[in-house]
CSV table of C-alpha atoms in Angstrom, one decimal:
chain,number,residue,atom,x,y,z
A,169,MET,CA,27.8,127.8,218.3
A,170,THR,CA,30.8,125.7,217.4
A,171,ASN,CA,32.5,127.8,215.1
A,172,PHE,CA,34.0,125.8,211.8
A,173,ALA,CA,36.0,127.7,210.4
A,174,ALA,CA,38.3,127.4,213.4
A,175,TRP,CA,38.7,123.1,212.8
A,176,SER,CA,40.7,122.0,209.9
A,177,VAL,CA,39.7,121.2,206.2
A,178,ARG,CA,39.4,117.4,207.4
A,179,ALA,CA,37.7,117.7,210.0
A,180,ILE,CA,35.2,120.0,208.8
A,181,GLN,CA,34.9,117.3,205.9
A,182,ASP,CA,35.0,114.0,208.3
A,183,GLY,CA,32.2,115.2,210.3
A,184,LEU,CA,29.6,116.1,207.2
A,185,ALA,CA,30.5,112.7,205.9
A,186,ALA,CA,29.4,111.1,209.1
A,187,LYS,CA,26.8,113.6,209.4
A,188,ASP,CA,27.6,115.4,212.4
A,189,PHE,CA,26.2,118.6,211.5
A,190,SER,CA,25.0,119.8,208.0
A,191,ALA,CA,26.4,122.8,205.7
A,192,LYS,CA,23.7,125.1,206.8
A,193,GLU,CA,24.9,124.1,210.3
A,194,ILE,CA,28.6,125.1,208.9
A,195,ALA,CA,27.2,128.5,206.6
A,196,ALA,CA,25.7,130.0,209.6
A,197,SER,CA,28.1,129.3,212.5
A,198,SER,CA,31.1,131.3,210.1
A,199,LEU,CA,28.0,133.6,209.3
A,200,GLU,CA,27.2,134.7,212.8
A,201,ASN,CA,30.7,134.8,214.0
A,202,ILE,CA,31.9,137.2,211.7
A,203,ALA,CA,29.0,140.0,212.4
A,204,GLN,CA,30.5,139.5,216.1
A,205,THR,CA,34.3,139.1,215.5
A,206,ASP,CA,34.6,141.6,212.1
A,207,LYS,CA,34.4,145.2,214.0
A,208,GLU,CA,37.6,144.1,215.7
A,209,ILE,CA,39.3,142.8,212.4
A,210,HIS,CA,37.8,144.7,209.6
A,211,ALA,CA,39.0,141.7,207.6
A,212,PHE,CA,35.4,141.9,205.1
A,213,LEU,CA,33.8,143.7,203.0
A,214,GLU,CA,31.0,141.7,202.1
A,215,VAL,CA,29.3,139.6,203.7
A,216,SER,CA,27.8,137.6,201.1
A,217,GLU,CA,24.8,135.3,203.0
A,218,ASN,CA,23.0,134.2,200.4
A,219,LEU,CA,25.7,132.8,198.0
A,220,ALA,CA,26.9,130.8,201.9
A,221,TYR,CA,23.5,129.3,202.4
A,222,GLU,CA,22.8,128.6,199.0
A,223,GLN,CA,26.7,126.8,198.4
A,224,ALA,CA,25.5,125.0,201.7
A,225,GLU,CA,22.1,123.5,200.3
A,226,LYS,CA,23.9,122.0,197.2
A,227,ILE,CA,26.2,120.8,200.0
A,228,ASP,CA,23.1,119.1,202.1
A,229,ALA,CA,21.6,117.7,199.2
A,230,ALA,CA,24.6,115.7,198.1
A,231,ILE,CA,25.0,114.1,201.2
A,232,SER,CA,21.3,113.1,201.7
A,233,GLU,CA,21.8,111.7,198.6
A,234,GLY,CA,25.0,109.5,199.6
A,235,LYS,CA,26.8,112.1,196.9
A,236,PHE,CA,29.3,113.7,199.1
A,237,ALA,CA,32.5,111.5,197.4
A,238,GLU,CA,31.6,114.0,194.3
A,239,CYS,CA,31.2,117.4,196.6
A,240,GLY,CA,35.0,117.9,196.0
A,241,PHE,CA,38.3,119.0,197.7
A,242,LEU,CA,36.5,122.7,200.1
A,243,ALA,CA,32.8,120.4,200.4
A,244,GLY,CA,32.1,122.9,203.4
A,245,VAL,CA,34.9,124.8,204.0
A,246,PRO,CA,34.0,128.3,204.7
A,247,LEU,CA,36.4,130.6,202.5
A,248,ALA,CA,36.1,133.9,201.8
A,249,PHE,CA,37.8,136.2,198.3
A,250,LYS,CA,40.8,138.2,198.3
A,251,ASP,CA,38.7,141.4,197.0
A,252,ASN,CA,41.0,141.9,193.3
A,253,MET,CA,39.0,138.1,192.8
A,254,ASN,CA,35.6,138.6,190.9
A,255,GLN,CA,32.7,136.2,191.9
A,256,VAL,CA,29.3,137.0,190.7
A,257,GLY,CA,27.1,138.6,193.3
A,258,THR,CA,29.2,140.4,195.0
A,259,LYS,CA,30.9,143.6,194.3
A,260,THR,CA,35.0,143.5,193.5
A,261,THR,CA,36.7,146.6,194.8
A,262,CYS,CA,40.4,146.4,195.0
A,263,SER,CA,39.6,148.2,198.4
A,264,SER,CA,39.6,151.4,195.7
A,265,LYS,CA,37.2,154.1,195.4
A,266,MET,CA,38.2,153.9,191.9
A,267,LEU,CA,35.6,151.0,192.3
A,268,ALA,CA,33.5,151.4,195.3
A,269,ASN,CA,30.6,150.3,193.3
A,270,TYR,CA,31.8,147.8,190.6
A,271,GLN,CA,29.2,144.7,190.7
A,272,SER,CA,30.9,141.4,189.6
A,273,ALA,CA,30.3,140.7,185.8
A,274,TYR,CA,31.6,137.6,186.4
A,275,SER,CA,34.0,135.4,188.3
A,276,ALA,CA,37.6,134.0,188.1
A,277,THR,CA,39.2,131.0,187.7
A,278,CYS,CA,40.2,130.5,191.3
A,279,VAL,CA,36.8,131.6,192.3
A,280,GLU,CA,34.9,128.7,190.4
A,281,LYS,CA,36.8,126.5,191.4
A,282,ALA,CA,37.1,126.4,194.9
A,283,LEU,CA,33.0,126.6,194.7
A,284,GLY,CA,33.0,123.9,192.3
A,285,ALA,CA,34.9,122.3,194.7
A,286,GLY,CA,32.1,122.4,197.4
A,287,ALA,CA,34.0,125.5,199.6
A,288,ILE,CA,30.9,127.9,201.6
A,289,PRO,CA,31.9,130.9,199.4
A,290,LEU,CA,31.3,134.1,203.1
A,291,GLY,CA,32.3,137.2,201.3
A,292,LYS,CA,35.4,139.8,200.1
A,293,LEU,CA,38.2,140.7,202.2
A,294,ASN,CA,40.2,143.9,202.7
A,295,MET,CA,43.4,144.7,200.9
A,296,ASP,CA,45.6,147.8,200.3
A,297,GLU,CA,44.1,149.2,197.1
A,298,PHE,CA,44.7,147.7,193.8
A,299,ALA,CA,47.7,145.0,195.7
A,300,PHE,CA,50.1,148.2,196.0
A,301,GLY,CA,50.9,147.3,199.6
A,302,SER,CA,52.6,145.7,202.5
A,303,SER,CA,50.5,146.1,205.8
A,304,THR,CA,46.7,147.1,204.7
A,305,GLU,CA,46.9,150.5,205.1
A,306,THR,CA,46.2,152.0,201.6
A,307,SER,CA,42.7,150.6,201.3
A,308,PHE,CA,40.0,152.8,200.4
A,309,PHE,CA,37.7,151.5,203.5
A,310,GLY,CA,40.4,151.3,206.1
A,311,PRO,CA,42.7,149.0,207.4
A,312,THR,CA,42.4,145.7,208.5
A,313,LYS,CA,43.7,144.9,212.2
A,314,ASN,CA,47.0,142.0,213.2
A,315,PRO,CA,44.6,139.7,215.2
A,316,TRP,CA,47.2,139.1,217.6
A,317,ASP,CA,47.7,143.1,218.6
A,318,THR,CA,45.2,144.7,217.6
A,319,SER,CA,47.5,148.2,216.9
A,320,ARG,CA,49.9,146.3,214.7
A,321,VAL,CA,49.7,146.0,210.3
A,322,PRO,CA,48.3,142.1,209.1
A,323,GLY,CA,50.5,142.6,206.4
A,324,GLY,CA,49.4,143.0,203.0
A,325,SER,CA,48.5,143.5,200.6
A,326,SER,CA,46.3,140.2,201.6
A,327,GLY,CA,46.0,141.6,205.0
A,328,GLY,CA,42.0,140.8,204.7
A,329,SER,CA,42.6,137.2,203.7
A,330,ALA,CA,45.9,136.3,206.9
A,331,ALA,CA,43.5,137.7,209.5
A,332,ALA,CA,40.3,136.3,208.8
A,333,VAL,CA,42.4,133.0,209.4
A,334,ALA,CA,43.8,133.9,212.1
A,335,SER,CA,40.6,135.6,213.9
A,336,ALA,CA,39.1,132.2,213.5
A,337,GLN,CA,36.8,133.2,209.8
A,338,ALA,CA,37.5,131.3,207.7
A,339,CYS,CA,38.7,127.7,207.5
A,340,VAL,CA,40.9,129.1,204.0
A,341,THR,CA,41.4,132.3,202.7
A,342,LEU,CA,43.1,132.9,198.5
A,343,GLY,CA,45.1,135.9,198.4
A,344,SER,CA,47.2,136.9,195.8
A,345,ASP,CA,51.0,137.5,195.1
A,346,THR,CA,52.9,139.9,193.7
A,347,GLY,CA,56.5,140.7,195.6
A,348,GLY,CA,55.6,138.6,198.6
A,349,SER,CA,51.7,139.6,199.2
A,350,ILE,CA,50.5,136.1,200.6
A,351,ARG,CA,53.5,134.9,202.7
A,352,GLN,CA,54.2,138.1,205.0
A,353,PRO,CA,50.9,138.6,206.3
A,354,ALA,CA,50.5,135.4,206.3
A,355,SER,CA,53.9,135.4,208.6
A,356,PHE,CA,52.5,138.6,210.4
A,357,CYS,CA,49.1,136.6,212.1
A,358,GLY,CA,50.6,133.2,212.5
A,359,VAL,CA,49.0,131.5,209.4
A,360,VAL,CA,50.2,129.4,206.1
A,361,GLY,CA,50.4,131.6,203.4
A,362,LEU,CA,51.5,129.3,199.8
A,363,LYS,CA,51.7,130.9,196.5
A,364,PRO,CA,52.3,129.2,193.9
A,365,SER,CA,54.6,128.5,191.0
A,366,TYR,CA,53.4,130.9,188.0
A,367,GLY,CA,50.9,129.1,186.3
A,368,VAL,CA,50.2,126.8,188.2
A,369,VAL,CA,46.6,128.9,189.4
A,370,SER,CA,44.6,131.0,186.6
A,371,ARG,CA,44.6,134.3,186.8
A,372,TYR,CA,41.8,134.9,185.1
A,373,GLY,CA,40.0,137.3,186.8
A,374,VAL,CA,41.5,138.5,188.8
A,375,VAL,CA,42.5,142.5,188.8
A,376,GLY,CA,46.0,142.5,187.8
A,377,PHE,CA,49.0,144.7,189.7
A,378,GLY,CA,51.6,143.0,187.4
A,379,SER,CA,50.8,140.2,184.7
A,380,SER,CA,54.1,138.8,185.1
A,381,LEU,CA,54.5,138.5,188.6
A,382,ASP,CA,50.5,138.0,190.1
A,383,GLN,CA,49.6,134.6,191.2
A,384,VAL,CA,46.8,133.4,193.7
A,385,GLY,CA,47.1,130.9,196.4
A,386,PRO,CA,45.5,129.8,199.8
A,387,LEU,CA,46.1,130.9,203.6
A,388,THR,CA,45.4,128.0,205.4
A,389,LYS,CA,45.6,127.4,209.3
A,390,THR,CA,48.2,123.7,208.3
A,391,VAL,CA,50.2,122.7,205.5
A,392,GLU,CA,47.6,119.8,204.9
A,393,ASP,CA,44.3,122.8,204.0
A,394,ALA,CA,47.1,124.7,201.8
A,395,ALA,CA,47.8,121.6,199.8
A,396,LEU,CA,44.4,120.4,199.6
A,397,ALA,CA,42.9,124.0,199.1
A,398,LEU,CA,45.7,124.2,196.2
A,399,ASN,CA,44.5,120.6,194.4
A,400,ALA,CA,41.2,122.6,194.2
A,401,ILE,CA,42.2,125.3,192.1
A,402,SER,CA,45.2,124.9,189.7
A,403,GLY,CA,44.7,123.1,186.9
A,404,PHE,CA,44.9,124.2,183.2
A,405,ASP,CA,42.6,127.6,182.4
A,406,ALA,CA,42.9,127.9,178.2
A,407,ARG,CA,41.2,131.8,180.1
A,408,ASP,CA,45.4,132.4,181.3
A,409,CYS,CA,47.8,132.1,178.6
A,410,MET,CA,50.1,131.6,181.1
A,411,SER,CA,48.5,128.6,182.6
A,412,LYS,CA,49.8,125.3,182.4
A,413,ASP,CA,48.4,122.0,183.1
A,414,ILE,CA,49.5,120.5,186.4
A,415,GLN,CA,47.9,117.6,187.2
A,416,THR,CA,49.8,117.2,191.2
A,417,ASP,CA,48.6,115.4,194.1
A,418,PHE,CA,50.0,118.3,196.4
A,419,THR,CA,49.1,116.2,199.6
A,420,LYS,CA,50.8,112.7,198.1
A,421,ASN,CA,54.2,113.3,199.5
A,422,LEU,CA,52.8,115.3,203.0
A,423,ASP,CA,54.4,112.2,205.1
A,424,ALA,CA,57.2,111.8,203.6
A,425,GLY,CA,59.3,113.3,205.4
A,426,VAL,CA,62.2,115.0,204.5
A,427,SER,CA,65.8,112.6,205.2
A,428,GLY,CA,68.0,111.7,202.6
A,429,MET,CA,66.4,115.6,200.6
A,430,LYS,CA,69.2,118.4,201.0
A,431,ILE,CA,67.8,121.5,202.0
A,432,GLY,CA,69.2,125.3,200.2
A,433,ILE,CA,70.2,128.4,203.0
A,434,VAL,CA,71.6,131.5,201.1
A,435,PRO,CA,74.5,133.3,203.5
A,436,ALA,CA,73.8,137.0,201.8
A,437,PHE,CA,69.9,136.0,202.8
A,438,MET,CA,70.5,135.5,206.2
A,439,GLU,CA,72.9,138.7,207.2
A,440,ALA,CA,70.5,140.7,205.1
A,441,PRO,CA,70.9,144.9,206.4
A,442,GLY,CA,67.6,144.5,208.1
A,443,LEU,CA,66.9,141.4,209.2
A,444,GLU,CA,66.1,141.2,212.6
A,445,ARG,CA,67.9,138.7,215.4
A,446,GLU,CA,64.4,136.5,216.3
A,447,MET,CA,64.0,136.8,212.5
A,448,LYS,CA,67.2,135.4,212.1
A,449,ALA,CA,66.9,133.2,214.9
A,450,LYS,CA,63.4,131.1,214.2
A,451,VAL,CA,65.2,130.1,210.1
A,452,LEU,CA,68.6,129.2,212.5
A,453,GLU,CA,66.0,126.9,214.4
A,454,ALA,CA,63.9,125.9,211.4
A,455,ALA,CA,67.6,124.8,210.0
A,456,SER,CA,68.1,122.6,212.6
A,457,ASN,CA,65.2,121.5,212.8
A,458,LEU,CA,65.7,119.7,209.4
A,459,GLU,CA,68.7,118.7,210.1
A,460,LYS,CA,67.2,116.4,213.5
A,461,LEU,CA,64.7,115.4,210.4
A,462,GLY,CA,67.4,114.3,208.4
A,463,ALA,CA,67.5,117.0,206.0
A,464,THR,CA,71.0,117.8,204.7
A,465,LEU,CA,71.5,121.7,204.7
A,466,VAL,CA,73.5,123.3,201.7
A,467,GLU,CA,74.8,126.6,201.4
A,468,ILE,CA,73.8,128.0,198.0
A,469,ASP,CA,74.8,131.4,196.5
A,470,LEU,CA,72.1,133.4,194.7
A,471,PRO,CA,74.9,136.2,193.3
A,472,HIS,CA,71.9,138.6,191.7
A,473,ALA,CA,69.2,138.3,194.5
A,474,GLN,CA,70.5,141.6,196.2
A,475,ALA,CA,69.0,143.6,192.3
A,476,ALA,CA,65.9,141.9,192.9
A,477,MET,CA,64.2,144.7,194.5
A,478,SER,CA,65.4,146.8,192.2
A,479,ALA,CA,64.2,144.7,189.2
A,480,TYR,CA,60.6,143.9,191.0
A,481,TYR,CA,59.9,148.0,191.8
A,482,VAL,CA,61.2,148.7,188.0
A,483,LEU,CA,59.0,145.7,186.9
A,484,GLY,CA,55.6,145.8,188.6
A,485,PRO,CA,55.0,149.9,188.5
A,486,CYS,CA,55.4,149.3,184.7
A,487,GLU,CA,52.8,146.6,184.6
A,488,ALA,CA,50.6,148.4,187.0
A,489,PHE,CA,50.9,151.1,184.4
A,490,SER,CA,50.0,148.7,181.8
A,491,ASN,CA,46.8,147.6,183.9
A,492,LEU,CA,45.5,150.5,185.8
A,493,ALA,CA,45.0,152.7,182.1
A,494,ARG,CA,41.0,150.4,181.9
A,495,PHE,CA,39.6,152.0,184.7
A,496,ASP,CA,39.1,155.2,182.9
A,497,ALA,CA,36.1,156.2,184.8
A,498,ILE,CA,33.3,156.0,181.0
A,499,ARG,CA,32.8,152.4,181.4
A,500,TYR,CA,33.4,151.6,185.1
A,501,GLY,CA,34.6,153.1,187.7
A,502,TYR,CA,34.4,156.4,189.3
A,503,CYS,CA,33.2,159.1,187.3
A,504,ASP,CA,34.0,162.9,188.7
A,505,PRO,CA,31.2,165.0,187.4
A,506,ASN,CA,30.4,168.1,185.8
A,507,HIS,CA,32.9,168.2,183.4
A,508,GLY,CA,32.1,169.8,180.4
A,509,ASP,CA,35.6,168.2,178.0
A,510,LEU,CA,36.8,163.8,178.3
A,511,GLY,CA,40.5,164.9,179.3
A,512,SER,CA,39.4,167.1,183.1
A,513,GLN,CA,36.5,164.6,183.4
A,514,TYR,CA,39.6,161.7,182.8
A,515,GLU,CA,42.3,164.0,184.9
A,516,ALA,CA,39.9,164.4,187.9
A,517,SER,CA,38.0,161.1,188.0
A,518,ARG,CA,41.4,159.1,188.3
A,519,GLY,CA,43.0,161.6,190.8
A,520,LYS,CA,39.7,161.3,193.0
A,521,GLY,CA,39.2,157.6,192.4
A,522,PHE,CA,42.6,156.7,193.1
A,523,GLY,CA,44.5,156.5,196.3
A,524,MET,CA,47.6,158.5,197.3
A,525,GLU,CA,50.4,154.9,196.6
A,526,THR,CA,48.5,154.3,194.1
A,527,CYS,CA,49.0,157.0,191.7
A,528,ARG,CA,52.6,156.9,192.7
A,529,ARG,CA,52.7,153.1,190.8
A,530,ILE,CA,51.1,154.5,188.2
A,531,MET,CA,53.6,158.1,188.2
A,532,LEU,CA,57.1,156.1,188.3
A,533,GLY,CA,55.6,153.3,185.3
A,534,SER,CA,54.3,155.8,183.4
A,535,TYR,CA,58.1,157.4,183.6
A,536,LEU,CA,59.6,153.7,183.2
A,537,LEU,CA,58.4,153.3,180.3
A,538,SER,CA,58.5,157.3,178.1
A,539,ALA,CA,61.6,157.2,175.4
A,540,GLY,CA,64.4,157.9,176.2
A,541,VAL,CA,64.0,156.4,180.3
A,542,TYR,CA,62.8,152.8,178.7
A,543,ASP,CA,65.7,151.2,177.5
A,544,THR,CA,67.4,152.7,180.9
A,545,TYR,CA,65.8,150.8,183.3
A,546,TYR,CA,63.4,148.3,181.7
A,547,TYR,CA,65.7,146.8,179.6
A,548,PRO,CA,68.2,145.7,182.0
A,549,ALA,CA,65.2,145.2,184.8
A,550,GLN,CA,64.3,142.3,182.3
A,551,GLN,CA,68.1,141.2,181.8
A,552,VAL,CA,68.2,141.2,185.3
A,553,ARG,CA,64.7,138.8,185.7
A,554,THR,CA,66.8,136.2,183.7
A,555,LEU,CA,69.1,136.0,185.6
A,556,ILE,CA,67.7,135.7,188.9
A,557,THR,CA,65.9,132.6,187.3
A,558,SER,CA,69.4,131.2,186.0
A,559,ASP,CA,70.3,131.8,190.0
A,560,TYR,CA,67.0,129.8,191.2
A,561,ALA,CA,67.8,126.9,188.2
A,562,GLN,CA,70.9,125.9,189.0
A,563,ALA,CA,70.8,126.8,193.2
A,564,PHE,CA,67.6,123.8,193.2
A,565,GLU,CA,70.1,121.4,190.6
A,566,LYS,CA,71.5,121.0,194.2
A,567,VAL,CA,68.7,121.5,196.5
A,568,SER,CA,65.4,120.4,196.6
A,569,CYS,CA,64.1,122.8,198.5
A,570,ILE,CA,65.7,126.9,199.7
A,571,LEU,CA,65.2,128.0,203.9
A,572,ALA,CA,64.8,131.7,204.2
A,573,PRO,CA,63.3,134.7,206.2
A,574,VAL,CA,59.9,135.6,205.2
A,575,THR,CA,60.0,139.1,206.7
A,576,PRO,CA,63.0,141.5,208.1
A,577,THR,CA,60.8,141.6,210.9
A,578,THR,CA,57.6,140.9,213.2
A,579,ALA,CA,54.3,142.7,212.2
A,580,PHE,CA,54.0,147.1,213.1
A,581,ARG,CA,52.4,149.5,214.6
A,582,PHE,CA,49.8,151.4,212.4
A,583,GLY,CA,51.5,154.4,211.4
A,584,ALA,CA,54.9,153.2,212.6
A,585,ILE,CA,56.2,153.0,208.4
A,586,SER,CA,55.9,156.2,206.9
A,587,ASP,CA,58.9,156.6,204.2
A,588,PRO,CA,57.7,154.3,201.4
A,589,MET,CA,61.5,152.7,200.7
A,590,GLN,CA,61.1,151.5,203.9
A,591,MET,CA,58.0,150.2,203.4
A,592,TYR,CA,59.4,148.4,200.3
A,593,LEU,CA,61.7,146.8,201.9
A,594,SER,CA,59.4,144.5,204.0
A,595,ASP,CA,59.6,142.2,200.5
A,596,MET,CA,63.2,141.6,200.7
A,597,PHE,CA,63.1,138.7,200.5
A,598,THR,CA,60.0,137.3,198.4
A,599,VAL,CA,60.2,139.4,195.4
A,600,SER,CA,63.0,137.7,194.3
A,601,VAL,CA,60.4,134.1,194.2
A,602,ASN,CA,58.2,136.0,191.7
A,603,ILE,CA,60.5,137.3,189.3
A,604,ALA,CA,61.7,134.2,188.7
A,605,GLY,CA,58.1,132.2,188.9
A,606,ASN,CA,59.2,129.5,191.6
A,607,GLY,CA,56.8,128.6,194.6
A,608,ALA,CA,57.2,129.5,197.9
A,609,LEU,CA,55.4,129.4,201.3
A,610,SER,CA,55.0,130.8,204.6
A,611,LEU,CA,54.9,128.4,207.4
A,612,PRO,CA,54.4,129.6,210.9
A,613,VAL,CA,57.2,128.8,213.6
A,614,GLY,CA,56.1,130.5,216.9
A,615,LEU,CA,56.6,133.4,218.1
A,616,GLY,CA,59.9,135.6,218.0
A,617,ALA,CA,61.7,136.2,220.9
A,618,ASP,CA,61.5,139.6,221.4
A,619,SER,CA,58.5,140.6,220.3
A,620,ASN,CA,56.1,137.9,221.2
A,621,LEU,CA,54.9,138.1,217.7
A,622,PRO,CA,54.1,135.4,214.8
A,623,THR,CA,56.9,134.5,212.8
A,624,GLY,CA,57.5,132.8,209.8
A,625,VAL,CA,60.1,131.0,207.3
A,626,GLN,CA,60.2,130.6,203.6
A,627,LEU,CA,60.4,127.4,201.8
A,628,ILE,CA,61.3,127.8,198.3
A,629,SER,CA,60.6,125.8,196.0
A,630,ALA,CA,61.2,124.8,191.8
A,631,GLN,CA,59.4,126.0,189.3
A,632,PHE,CA,56.7,123.2,189.2
A,633,LYS,CA,57.6,121.8,191.8
A,634,ASP,CA,55.7,123.1,194.6
A,635,GLU,CA,55.0,119.1,195.9
A,636,ASN,CA,58.8,119.1,197.5
A,637,MET,CA,58.4,122.9,199.7
A,638,LEU,CA,54.5,121.5,200.7
A,639,GLN,CA,56.8,117.6,201.4
A,640,VAL,CA,59.4,120.0,204.0
A,641,ALA,CA,56.8,122.1,205.4
A,642,ALA,CA,54.8,119.3,206.4
A,643,ALA,CA,57.5,117.8,208.3
A,644,LEU,CA,58.7,120.5,210.0
A,645,GLU,CA,55.3,121.6,211.0
A,646,SER,CA,55.6,118.2,213.3
A,647,CYS,CA,58.4,119.8,215.0
A,648,TYR,CA,56.0,123.1,216.7
A,649,ASP,CA,53.7,123.0,218.5
A,650,VAL,CA,51.7,126.7,217.2
A,651,LEU,CA,48.3,127.9,217.9
A,652,ARG,CA,47.2,128.3,214.9
A,653,ILE,CA,44.8,131.4,215.7
A,654,ALA,CA,45.3,134.6,217.7
A,655,PRO,CA,44.7,134.0,221.2
A,656,PRO,CA,41.5,136.8,221.5
A,657,PHE,CA,40.1,134.3,218.6
A,658,ALA,CA,40.5,131.1,220.3
A,659,GLU,CA,40.1,131.7,223.2
A,660,GLY,CA,36.7,133.3,222.9
A,661,LYS,CA,37.5,136.7,224.4
A,662,VAL,CA,36.0,138.5,220.9
A,663,GLY,CA,32.1,138.8,220.3
A,664,ALA,CA,31.2,136.8,223.4
């Protein structure tokens, strides 16, 4: 059976328009492939078979009525959602024992928009618990494995989202990115991961980690697929107070090339401690390719970027502490039985319902917001945020896009990092983008010379100029013959 999840968005839509196959065939193929392969990867926490067939029937009906053109940017595309996005008819667990049985009471705006654009919903994807992590190892339901090497992590927190695309279980997935949680797993799994500018995609209905940092974005096989998916899910939403009225066609500049464009390089990033040789080599290779395509490289300074990690691990836990206060085990969530008073029930339920990393962030946030500490840490972190945002704004007066590493390393083995501080450094090149609210994208650029594992480079745009990085990414993508699907899945060795 044809695995349509391995196809591009355009190929699926062209075939549907020509009536070469039906949306029901796409749904059936995708669901069968998940059943055969996900025991190996564990990307899915829930498969929404009924919802997939319901959507397929709607699309096939539209095709029979000659209305396929009205179905949307993602019509017939097999898509899955990170499990912090509410979708009616599914659970939304955030990969936590606390919400293991929580049924979505409503749908997130990004989910509604994707379905409104005709996507076929395959299910909900594994993640680090409440998005706290960089490896998907903190999931209550067990880790997702990297399709390129199942002894290695897929990254996080959107590890299931990246692995599902890399293993051709879904054509497009949605993830969320608070400090690198789309881009880092995209780099580890060899797929495109797009974090739009803050406010381009509504956060309504997405369980919050850091509300001033979170952004939803697509993971795909190609830059064009990412742009099409962003077209589908972007736009103003009155239910999100930070939502912006962006009406950009993100595909409009994909064929424009980079001739005459100025691309920024940050020397401090390239000399950062911990950046492995093969990762640095890939960024330099990408820079050389952009020059060959006609772009000009410009060195830029982000003088406060070195403080981004410190600021992020103050702001993030503080906002997480606030957002997680709602899980009181009374209205919903895990409730520990046999307690005679409310205080002991709270304590036991939250202590047992949350995992270790979640508890660590709650306690850190509680401390940082306490009297006598707030002024020492939280307020200075906000000041650093202002400085970082200003640094980026000044840099984008000189360049249209910035080229940088995504991660310091390729995918590491399960259990290789036990020190939380070392794990946090996985996001050393990505967190400043969330702090400033810029858009950024991870583009696969082949395998590392030393590790033979997927590598990515990061392209960063000015706020609400996401089309610039997509333009650069599309041009740079043409320089690489990248395998979009992990070899065992591309060659049919898994689930055969």
